[in-house]
Coordinates of C-alpha atoms and ligand atoms in Angstrom, one line a residue:
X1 CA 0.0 0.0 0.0
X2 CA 2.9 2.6 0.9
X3 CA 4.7 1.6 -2.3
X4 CA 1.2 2.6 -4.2
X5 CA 0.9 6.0 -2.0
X6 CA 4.2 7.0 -3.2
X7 CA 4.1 5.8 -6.7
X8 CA 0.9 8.1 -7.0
X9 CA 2.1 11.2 -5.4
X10 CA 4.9 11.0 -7.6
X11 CA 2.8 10.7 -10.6
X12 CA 1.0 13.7 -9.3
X13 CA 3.4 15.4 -8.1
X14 CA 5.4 15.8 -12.1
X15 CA 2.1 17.2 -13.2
X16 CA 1.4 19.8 -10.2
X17 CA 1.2 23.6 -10.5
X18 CA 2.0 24.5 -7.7
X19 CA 2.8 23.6 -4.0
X20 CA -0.3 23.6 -2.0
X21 CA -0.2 23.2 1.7
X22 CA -4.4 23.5 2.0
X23 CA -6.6 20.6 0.8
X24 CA -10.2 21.2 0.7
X25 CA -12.9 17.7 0.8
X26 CA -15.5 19.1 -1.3
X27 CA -18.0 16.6 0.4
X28 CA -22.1 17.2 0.2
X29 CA -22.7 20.8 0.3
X30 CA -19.3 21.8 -1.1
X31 CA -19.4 21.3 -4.3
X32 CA -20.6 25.2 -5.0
X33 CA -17.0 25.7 -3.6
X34 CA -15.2 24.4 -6.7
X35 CA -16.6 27.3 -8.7
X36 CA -14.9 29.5 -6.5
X37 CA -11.7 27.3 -7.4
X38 CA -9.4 29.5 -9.8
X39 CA -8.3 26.4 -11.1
X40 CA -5.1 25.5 -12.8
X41 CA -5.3 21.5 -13.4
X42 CA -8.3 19.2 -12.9
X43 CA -7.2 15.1 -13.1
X44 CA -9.9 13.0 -13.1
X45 CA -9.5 10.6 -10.8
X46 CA -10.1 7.9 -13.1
X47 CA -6.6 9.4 -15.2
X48 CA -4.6 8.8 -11.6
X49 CA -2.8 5.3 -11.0
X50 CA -3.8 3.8 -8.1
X51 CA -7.0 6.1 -7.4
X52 CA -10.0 4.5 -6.6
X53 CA -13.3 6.1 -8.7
X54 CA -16.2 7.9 -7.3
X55 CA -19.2 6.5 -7.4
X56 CA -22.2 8.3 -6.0
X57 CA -25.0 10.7 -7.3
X58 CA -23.6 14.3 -7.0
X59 CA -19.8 13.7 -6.5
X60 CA -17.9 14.1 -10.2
X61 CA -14.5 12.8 -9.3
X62 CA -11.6 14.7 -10.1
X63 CA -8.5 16.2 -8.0
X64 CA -8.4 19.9 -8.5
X65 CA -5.3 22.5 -8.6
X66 CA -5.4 26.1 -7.9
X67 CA -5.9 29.0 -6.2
X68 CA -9.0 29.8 -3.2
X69 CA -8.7 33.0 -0.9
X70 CA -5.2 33.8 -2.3
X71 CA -4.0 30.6 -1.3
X72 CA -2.8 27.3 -3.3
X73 CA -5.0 24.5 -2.9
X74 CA -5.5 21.2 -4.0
X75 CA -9.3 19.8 -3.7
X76 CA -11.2 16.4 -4.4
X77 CA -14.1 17.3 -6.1
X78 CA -15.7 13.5 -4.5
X79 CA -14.8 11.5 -2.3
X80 CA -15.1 7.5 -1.6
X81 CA -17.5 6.7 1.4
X82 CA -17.0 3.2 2.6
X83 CA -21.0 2.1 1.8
X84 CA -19.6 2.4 -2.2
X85 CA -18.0 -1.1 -1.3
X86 CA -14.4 1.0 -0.5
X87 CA -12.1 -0.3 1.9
X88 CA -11.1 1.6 4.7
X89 CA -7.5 2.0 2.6
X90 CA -9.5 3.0 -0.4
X91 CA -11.3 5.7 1.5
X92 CA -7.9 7.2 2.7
X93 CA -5.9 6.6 0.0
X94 CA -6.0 10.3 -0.8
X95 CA -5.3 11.4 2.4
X96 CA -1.9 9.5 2.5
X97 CA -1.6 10.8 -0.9
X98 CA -2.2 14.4 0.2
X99 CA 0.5 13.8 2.8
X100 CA 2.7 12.7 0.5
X101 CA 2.4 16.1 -1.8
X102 CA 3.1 18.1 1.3
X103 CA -0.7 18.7 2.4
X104 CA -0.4 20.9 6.2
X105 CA -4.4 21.7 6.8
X106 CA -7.4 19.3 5.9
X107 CA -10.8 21.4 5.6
X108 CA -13.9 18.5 4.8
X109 CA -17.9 18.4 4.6
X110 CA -20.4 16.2 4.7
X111 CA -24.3 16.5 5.1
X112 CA -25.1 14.9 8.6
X113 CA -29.0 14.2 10.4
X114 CA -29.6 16.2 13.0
X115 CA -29.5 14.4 16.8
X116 CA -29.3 17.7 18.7
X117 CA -32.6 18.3 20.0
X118 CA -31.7 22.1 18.8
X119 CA -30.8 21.9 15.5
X120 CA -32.8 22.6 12.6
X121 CA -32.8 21.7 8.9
X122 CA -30.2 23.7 7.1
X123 CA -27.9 24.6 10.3
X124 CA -23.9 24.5 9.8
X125 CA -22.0 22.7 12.4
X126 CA -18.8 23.2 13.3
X127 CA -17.1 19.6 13.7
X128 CA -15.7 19.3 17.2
X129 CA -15.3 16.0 17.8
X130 CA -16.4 12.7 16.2
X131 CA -16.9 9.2 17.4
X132 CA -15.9 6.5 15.0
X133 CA -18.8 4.0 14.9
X134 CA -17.7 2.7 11.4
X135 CA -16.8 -0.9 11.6
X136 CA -12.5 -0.6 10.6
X137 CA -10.5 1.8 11.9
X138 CA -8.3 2.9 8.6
X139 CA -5.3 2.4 10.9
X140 CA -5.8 -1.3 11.4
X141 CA -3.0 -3.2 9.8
X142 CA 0.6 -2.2 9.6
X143 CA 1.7 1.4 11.0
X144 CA 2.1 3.6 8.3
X145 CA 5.0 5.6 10.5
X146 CA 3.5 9.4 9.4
X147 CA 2.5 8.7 13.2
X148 CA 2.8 6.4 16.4
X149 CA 1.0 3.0 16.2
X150 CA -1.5 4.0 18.9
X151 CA -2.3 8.0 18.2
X152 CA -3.6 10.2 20.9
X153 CA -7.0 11.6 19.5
X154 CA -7.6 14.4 22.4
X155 CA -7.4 17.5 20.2
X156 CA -8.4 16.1 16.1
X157 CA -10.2 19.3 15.2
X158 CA -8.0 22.1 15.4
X159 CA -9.2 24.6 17.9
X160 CA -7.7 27.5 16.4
X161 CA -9.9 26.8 13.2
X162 CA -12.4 26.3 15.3
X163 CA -12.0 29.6 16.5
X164 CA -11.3 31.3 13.2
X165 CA -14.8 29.7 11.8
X166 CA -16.7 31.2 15.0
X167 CA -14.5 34.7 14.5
X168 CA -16.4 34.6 10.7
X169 CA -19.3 33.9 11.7
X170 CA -19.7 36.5 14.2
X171 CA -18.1 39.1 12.0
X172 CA -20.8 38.3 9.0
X173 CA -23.8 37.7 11.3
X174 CA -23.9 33.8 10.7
X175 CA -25.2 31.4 12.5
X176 CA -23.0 28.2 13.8
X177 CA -23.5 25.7 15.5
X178 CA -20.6 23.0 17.1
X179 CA -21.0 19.1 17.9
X180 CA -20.1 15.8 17.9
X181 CA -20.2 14.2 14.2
X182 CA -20.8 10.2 14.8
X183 CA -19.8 8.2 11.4
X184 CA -21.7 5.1 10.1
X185 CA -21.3 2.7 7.1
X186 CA -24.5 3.6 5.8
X187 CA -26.0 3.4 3.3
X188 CA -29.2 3.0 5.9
X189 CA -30.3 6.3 7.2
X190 CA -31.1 5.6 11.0
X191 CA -34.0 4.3 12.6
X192 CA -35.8 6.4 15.0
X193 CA -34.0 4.0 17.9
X194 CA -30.8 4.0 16.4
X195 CA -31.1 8.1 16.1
X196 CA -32.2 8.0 20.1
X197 CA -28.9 5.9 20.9
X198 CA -26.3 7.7 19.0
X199 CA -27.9 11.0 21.1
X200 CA -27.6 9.1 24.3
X201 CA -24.1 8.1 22.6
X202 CA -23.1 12.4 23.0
X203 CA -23.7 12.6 19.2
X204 CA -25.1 15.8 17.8
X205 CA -25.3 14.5 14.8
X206 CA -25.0 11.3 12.2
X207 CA -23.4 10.9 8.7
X208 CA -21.6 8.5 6.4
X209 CA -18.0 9.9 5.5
X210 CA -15.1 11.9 7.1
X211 CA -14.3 10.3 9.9
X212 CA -12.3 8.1 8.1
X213 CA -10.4 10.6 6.7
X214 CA -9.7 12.5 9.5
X215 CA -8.1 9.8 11.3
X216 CA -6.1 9.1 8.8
X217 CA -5.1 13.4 8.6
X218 CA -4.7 13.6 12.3
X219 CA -2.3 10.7 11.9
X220 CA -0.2 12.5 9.1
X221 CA 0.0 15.8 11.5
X222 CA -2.5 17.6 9.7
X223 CA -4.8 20.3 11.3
X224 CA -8.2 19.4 10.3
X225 CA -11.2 21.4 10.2
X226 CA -14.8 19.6 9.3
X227 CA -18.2 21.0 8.5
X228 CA -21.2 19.2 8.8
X229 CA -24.6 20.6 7.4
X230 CA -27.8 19.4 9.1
X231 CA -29.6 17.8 5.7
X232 CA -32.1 16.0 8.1
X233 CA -33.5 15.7 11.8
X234 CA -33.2 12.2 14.2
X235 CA -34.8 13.8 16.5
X236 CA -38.0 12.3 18.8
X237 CA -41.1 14.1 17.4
X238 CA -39.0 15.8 13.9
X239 CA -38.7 12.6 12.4
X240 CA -39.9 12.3 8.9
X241 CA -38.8 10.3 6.3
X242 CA -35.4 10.8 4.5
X243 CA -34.4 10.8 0.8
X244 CA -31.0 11.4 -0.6
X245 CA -32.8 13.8 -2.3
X246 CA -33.8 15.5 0.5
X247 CA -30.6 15.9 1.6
X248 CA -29.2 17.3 -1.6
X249 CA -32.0 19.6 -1.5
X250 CA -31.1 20.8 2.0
X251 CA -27.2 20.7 1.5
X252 CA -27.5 23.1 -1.5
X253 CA -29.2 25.8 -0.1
X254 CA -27.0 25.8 2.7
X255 CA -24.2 25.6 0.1
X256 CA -23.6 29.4 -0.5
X257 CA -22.7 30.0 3.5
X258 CA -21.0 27.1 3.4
X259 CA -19.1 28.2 0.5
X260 CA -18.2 31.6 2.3
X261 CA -17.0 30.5 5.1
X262 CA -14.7 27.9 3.9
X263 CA -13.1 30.5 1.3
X264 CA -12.7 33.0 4.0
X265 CA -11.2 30.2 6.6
X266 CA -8.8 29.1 4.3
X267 CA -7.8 32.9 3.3
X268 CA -7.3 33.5 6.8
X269 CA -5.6 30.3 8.1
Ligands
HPA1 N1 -27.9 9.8 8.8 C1 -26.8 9.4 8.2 N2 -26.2 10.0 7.2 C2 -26.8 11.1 6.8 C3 -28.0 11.6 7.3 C4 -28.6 10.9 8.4 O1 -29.7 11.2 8.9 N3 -28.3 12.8 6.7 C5 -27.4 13.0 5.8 N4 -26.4 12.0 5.8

């Protein structure tokens, strides 16, 4: 696997711009963001050795070059979630890749339901902490040594960009909210019992992505910074039927703020 890491980073790294040290997730309700992206070189994913290929409704597939907020990024416009039939190495292999390229700051999305009793459709949360209900951790198996066998996960999302996101907010009269992001395999949406235990759990809210990933960042010494939008509510009493649709729906008109704040974080940080 490290040999394949390599071997792809090097690949990319002949055909890079320039030398980003930002890398954006343009998860669910990101995807607005890439038009923002003064973009230099777009890969598709399926044009990179070793890459695994997107799947899913709404995420394109390609790794984009260029500039955001007067910085160099790089971005992947898609991501692999783990319910695609990804392995946990799969759904990382990016991440290790990113490392690889020189990659200093992680910023990822995701559209998450709602578990907070005071959350409503359409809120942005802040990432503050996660729990890792998927069913690998992408750290089982050999230690990749970007980081000690057994990592301390006290501190995963950066505080400081924590900060930064809530000194945005304020500043442009936005609205955040912060919680706990729990992770599933999916592809189920929960049932109303399931919702109720994760809550129970300290969840404030549920998704199907990211966590992975940010493991895998935090191990490589990254500063991450994640972004959940509430697409949907698990909560007693709000609970109505989900669609993937819905969720798009919800995650789009959230995407504009989402957009704004993510360009401003990253020109700032
Ligand atoms: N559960 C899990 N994943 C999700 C949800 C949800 O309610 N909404 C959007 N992604």
């Amino acid at each position: 696997m490290y040999k394949k890491i390599l071997e792809t980073a090097a690949w990319i790294k002949e055909r890079m711009p320039n030398k980003p040290l930002t890398a954006i997730i343009l998860g669910t309700g990101l995807g607005r963001l890439s038009e923002k992206i003064d973009k230099t070189l777009c890969i598709p994913y399926s044009s990179i050795p070793n890459f695994p290929v997107s799947t899913v409704e709404g995420h394109s597939g390609q790794l984009i070059f260029g500039k955001l907020g007067g910085k160099d990024i790089m971005a992947m416009d898609g991501r692999f979630h783990y319910y695609e039939g990804y392995n946990m190495k799969e759904v990382t292999f990016p991440i290790r890749v990113m490392y690889e390229l020189g990659i200093k700051t992680l910023f990822v999305s995701n559209a998450a339901g709602g578990t907070n009793p005071s959350f409503r459709i359409g809120d942005i949360m802040i990432i503050t902490d996660h729990i890792n209900y998927m069913p690998e951790n992408p750290l089982h198996g050999p230690n990749i040594p970007t980081g000690p066998r057994f990592p301390d996960m006290g501190e995963v999302y950066d505080p400081e960009l924590v900060d930064l996101a809530d000194a945005i907010a304020s500043e442009n009269k936005m609205k955040l909210k912060h919680g706990v992001y729990l992770a599933t395999q999916g592809p189920t949406y929960e049932t109303p019992s399931e919702y109720r235990m994760f809550a129970h759990w300290g969840a404030d809210a549920v998704g199907m992505s990211t966590v992975p990933e940010v493991i895998v960042a935090h191990h490589c010494g990254m500063r991450c910074f994640g972004v959940s939008i509430i697409t949907d509510l698990g909560v007693n009493g709000k609970i109505v039927k989900v669609t993937h649709e819905d969720v798009q729906k919800a995650a789009n008109e959230a995407q504009p703020r989402m957009a704004a704040l993510m360009e401003e974080m990253i020109r700032r940080s």
